[in-house]
mmCIF file with all atom_site columns, C-alpha atoms in Angstrom:
data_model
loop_
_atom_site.group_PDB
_atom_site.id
_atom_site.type_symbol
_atom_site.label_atom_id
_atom_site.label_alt_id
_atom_site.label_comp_id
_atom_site.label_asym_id
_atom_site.label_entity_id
_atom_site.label_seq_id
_atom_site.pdbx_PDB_ins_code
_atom_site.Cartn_x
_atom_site.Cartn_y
_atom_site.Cartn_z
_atom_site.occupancy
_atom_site.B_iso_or_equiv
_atom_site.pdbx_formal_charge
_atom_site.auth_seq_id
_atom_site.auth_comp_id
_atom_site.auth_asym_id
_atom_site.auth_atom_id
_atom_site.pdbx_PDB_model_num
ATOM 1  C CA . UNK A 1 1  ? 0.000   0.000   0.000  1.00 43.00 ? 489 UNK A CA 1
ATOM 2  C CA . UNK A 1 2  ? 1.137   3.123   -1.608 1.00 44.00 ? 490 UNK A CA 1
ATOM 3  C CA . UNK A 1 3  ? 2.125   6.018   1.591  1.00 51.00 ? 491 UNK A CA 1
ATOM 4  C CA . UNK A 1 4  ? -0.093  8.182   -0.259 1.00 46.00 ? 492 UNK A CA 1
ATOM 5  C CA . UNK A 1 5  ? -3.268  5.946   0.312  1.00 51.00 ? 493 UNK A CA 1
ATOM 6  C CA . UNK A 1 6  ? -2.089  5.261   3.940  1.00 54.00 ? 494 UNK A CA 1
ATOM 7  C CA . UNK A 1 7  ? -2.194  9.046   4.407  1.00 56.00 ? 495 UNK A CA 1
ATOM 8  C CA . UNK A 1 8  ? -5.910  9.670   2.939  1.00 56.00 ? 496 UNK A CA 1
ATOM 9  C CA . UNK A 1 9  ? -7.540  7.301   5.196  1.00 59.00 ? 497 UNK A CA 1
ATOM 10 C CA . UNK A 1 10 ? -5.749  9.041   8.425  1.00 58.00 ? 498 UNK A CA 1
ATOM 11 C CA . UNK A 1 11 ? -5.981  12.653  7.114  1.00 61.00 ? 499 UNK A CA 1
ATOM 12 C CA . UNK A 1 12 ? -9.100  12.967  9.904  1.00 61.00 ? 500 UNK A CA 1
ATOM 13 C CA . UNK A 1 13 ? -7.196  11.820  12.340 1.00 62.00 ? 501 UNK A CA 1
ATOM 14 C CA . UNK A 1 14 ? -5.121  14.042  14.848 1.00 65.00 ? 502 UNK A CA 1
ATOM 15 C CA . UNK A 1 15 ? -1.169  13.381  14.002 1.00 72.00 ? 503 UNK A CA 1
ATOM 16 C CA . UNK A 1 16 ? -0.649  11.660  17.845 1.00 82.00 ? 504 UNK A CA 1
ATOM 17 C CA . UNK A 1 17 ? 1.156   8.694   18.245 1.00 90.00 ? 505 UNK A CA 1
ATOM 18 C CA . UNK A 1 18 ? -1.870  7.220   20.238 1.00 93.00 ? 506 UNK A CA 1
ATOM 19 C CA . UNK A 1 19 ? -5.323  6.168   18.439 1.00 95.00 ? 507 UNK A CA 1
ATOM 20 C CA . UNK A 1 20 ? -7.986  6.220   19.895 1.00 95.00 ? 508 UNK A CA 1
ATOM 21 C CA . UNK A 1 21 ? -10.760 3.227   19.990 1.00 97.00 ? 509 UNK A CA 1
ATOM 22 C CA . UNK A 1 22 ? -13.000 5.855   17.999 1.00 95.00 ? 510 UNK A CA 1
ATOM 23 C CA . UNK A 1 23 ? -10.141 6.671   15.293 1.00 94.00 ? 511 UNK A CA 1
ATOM 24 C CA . UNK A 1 24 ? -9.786  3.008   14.740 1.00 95.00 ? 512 UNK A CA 1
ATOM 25 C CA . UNK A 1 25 ? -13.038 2.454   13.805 1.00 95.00 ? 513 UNK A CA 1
ATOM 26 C CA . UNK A 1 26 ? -13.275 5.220   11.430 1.00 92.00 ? 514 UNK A CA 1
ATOM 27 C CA . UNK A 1 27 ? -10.047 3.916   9.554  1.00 91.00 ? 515 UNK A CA 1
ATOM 28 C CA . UNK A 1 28 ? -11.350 0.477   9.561  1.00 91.00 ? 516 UNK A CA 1
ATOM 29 C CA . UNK A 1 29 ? -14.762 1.491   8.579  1.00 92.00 ? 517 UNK A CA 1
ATOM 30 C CA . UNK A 1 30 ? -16.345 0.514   11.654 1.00 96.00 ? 518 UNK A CA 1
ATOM 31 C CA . UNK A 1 31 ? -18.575 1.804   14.761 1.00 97.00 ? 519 UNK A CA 1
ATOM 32 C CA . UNK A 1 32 ? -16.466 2.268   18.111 1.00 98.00 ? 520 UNK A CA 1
ATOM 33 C CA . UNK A 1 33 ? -18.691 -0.369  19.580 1.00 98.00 ? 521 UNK A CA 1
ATOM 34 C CA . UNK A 1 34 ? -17.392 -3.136  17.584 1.00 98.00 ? 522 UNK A CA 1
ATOM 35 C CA . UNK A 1 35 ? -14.035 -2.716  17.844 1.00 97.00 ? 523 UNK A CA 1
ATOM 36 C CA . UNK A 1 36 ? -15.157 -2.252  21.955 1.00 97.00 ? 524 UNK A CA 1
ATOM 37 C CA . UNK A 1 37 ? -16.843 -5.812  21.134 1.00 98.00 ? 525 UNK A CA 1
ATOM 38 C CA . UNK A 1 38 ? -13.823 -7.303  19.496 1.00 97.00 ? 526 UNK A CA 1
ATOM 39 C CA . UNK A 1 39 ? -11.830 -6.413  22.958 1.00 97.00 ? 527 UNK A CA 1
ATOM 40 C CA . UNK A 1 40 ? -14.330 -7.836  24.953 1.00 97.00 ? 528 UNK A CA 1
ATOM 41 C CA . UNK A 1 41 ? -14.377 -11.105 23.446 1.00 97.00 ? 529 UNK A CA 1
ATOM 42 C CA . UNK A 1 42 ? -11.233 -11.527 22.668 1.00 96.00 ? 530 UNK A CA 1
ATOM 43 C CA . UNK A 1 43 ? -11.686 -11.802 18.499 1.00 96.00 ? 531 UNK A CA 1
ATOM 44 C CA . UNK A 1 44 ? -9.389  -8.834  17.205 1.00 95.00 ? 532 UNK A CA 1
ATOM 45 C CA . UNK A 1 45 ? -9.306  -9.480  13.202 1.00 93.00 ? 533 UNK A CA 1
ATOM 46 C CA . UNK A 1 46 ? -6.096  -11.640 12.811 1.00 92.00 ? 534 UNK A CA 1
ATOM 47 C CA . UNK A 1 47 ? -2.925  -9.208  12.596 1.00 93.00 ? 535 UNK A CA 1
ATOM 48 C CA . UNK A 1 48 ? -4.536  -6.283  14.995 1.00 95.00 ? 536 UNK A CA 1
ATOM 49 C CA . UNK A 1 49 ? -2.170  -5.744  17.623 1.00 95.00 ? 537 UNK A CA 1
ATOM 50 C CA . UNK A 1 50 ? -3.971  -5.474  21.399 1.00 96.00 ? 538 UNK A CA 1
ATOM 51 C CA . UNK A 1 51 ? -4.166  -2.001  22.405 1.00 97.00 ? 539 UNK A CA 1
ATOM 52 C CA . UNK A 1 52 ? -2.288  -0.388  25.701 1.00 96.00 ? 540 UNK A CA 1
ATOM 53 C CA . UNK A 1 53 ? -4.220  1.148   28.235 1.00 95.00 ? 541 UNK A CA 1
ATOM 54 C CA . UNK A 1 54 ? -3.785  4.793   28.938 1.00 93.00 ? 542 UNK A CA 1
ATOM 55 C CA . UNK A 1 55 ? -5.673  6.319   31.673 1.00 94.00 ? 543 UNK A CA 1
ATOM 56 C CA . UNK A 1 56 ? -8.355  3.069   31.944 1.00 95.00 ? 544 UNK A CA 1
ATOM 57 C CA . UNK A 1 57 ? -8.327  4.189   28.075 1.00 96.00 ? 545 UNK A CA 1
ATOM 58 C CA . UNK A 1 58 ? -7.343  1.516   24.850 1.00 97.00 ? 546 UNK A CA 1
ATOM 59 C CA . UNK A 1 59 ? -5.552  2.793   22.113 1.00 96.00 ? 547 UNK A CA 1
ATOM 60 C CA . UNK A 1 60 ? -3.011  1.421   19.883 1.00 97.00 ? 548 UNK A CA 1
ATOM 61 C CA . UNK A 1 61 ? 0.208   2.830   18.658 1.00 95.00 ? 549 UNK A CA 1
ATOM 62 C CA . UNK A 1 62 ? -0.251  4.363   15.498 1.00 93.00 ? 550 UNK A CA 1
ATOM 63 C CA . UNK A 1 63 ? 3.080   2.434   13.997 1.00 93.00 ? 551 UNK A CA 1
ATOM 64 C CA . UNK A 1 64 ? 1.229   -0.242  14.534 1.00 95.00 ? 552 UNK A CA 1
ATOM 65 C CA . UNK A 1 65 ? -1.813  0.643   13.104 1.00 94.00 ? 553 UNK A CA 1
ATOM 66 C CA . UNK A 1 66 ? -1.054  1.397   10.166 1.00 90.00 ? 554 UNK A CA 1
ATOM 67 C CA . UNK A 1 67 ? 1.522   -1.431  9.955  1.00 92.00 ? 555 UNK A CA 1
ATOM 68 C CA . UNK A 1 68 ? -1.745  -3.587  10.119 1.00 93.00 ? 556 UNK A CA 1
ATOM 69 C CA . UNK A 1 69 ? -3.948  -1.508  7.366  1.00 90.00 ? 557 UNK A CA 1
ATOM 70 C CA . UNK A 1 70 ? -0.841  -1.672  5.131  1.00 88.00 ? 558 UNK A CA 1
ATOM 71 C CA . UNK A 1 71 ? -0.902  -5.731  5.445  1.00 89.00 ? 559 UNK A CA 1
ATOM 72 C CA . UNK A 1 72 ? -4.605  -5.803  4.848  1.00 83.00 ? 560 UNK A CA 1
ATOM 73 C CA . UNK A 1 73 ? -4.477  -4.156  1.858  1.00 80.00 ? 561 UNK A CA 1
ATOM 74 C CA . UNK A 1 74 ? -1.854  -6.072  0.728  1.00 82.00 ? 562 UNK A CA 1
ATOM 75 C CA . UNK A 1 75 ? -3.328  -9.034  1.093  1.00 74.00 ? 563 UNK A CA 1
ATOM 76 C CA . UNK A 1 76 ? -7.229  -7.960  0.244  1.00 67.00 ? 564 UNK A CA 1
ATOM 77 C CA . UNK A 1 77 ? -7.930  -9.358  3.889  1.00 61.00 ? 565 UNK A CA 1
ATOM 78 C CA . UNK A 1 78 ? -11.564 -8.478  4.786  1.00 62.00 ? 566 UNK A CA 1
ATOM 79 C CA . UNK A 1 79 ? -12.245 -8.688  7.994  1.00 60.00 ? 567 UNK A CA 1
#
């Protein structure tokens, strides 16, 4: 996945190293609650790091992130 690409989809979201449960889910195209739902029952799509807590908060490293959009593109995964 082109940089370029990588770079439209987080264009929305605030340049922090930390993203937030609700920034995931508008890169991956989902609502916050599912992504809370995929925590809570342990069933992360395959290659989606855990999140860190900050402050009783989840949110994943943004490195990471987009480490994990880059391989799903590359490999069409739908999740």
């Amino acid at each position: 996945m082109s940089g370029i690409l990588l770079s439209q989809l987080t264009k929305d979201i605030p340049a922090s190293p930390l993203i937030s449960v609700k920034e995931l889910a508008i890169l991956l195209g989902r609502k916050p609650q599912t992504i809370r739902k995929w925590l809570c029952q342990n069933s992360l799509p395959e290659g989606l790091p855990r999140p860190r807590k900050l402050n009783n908060k989840n949110c994943w490293l943004r490195t990471d992130i987009e480490s994990f959009i880059a391989a799903m593109f590359s490999s069409n995964n739908n999740f």
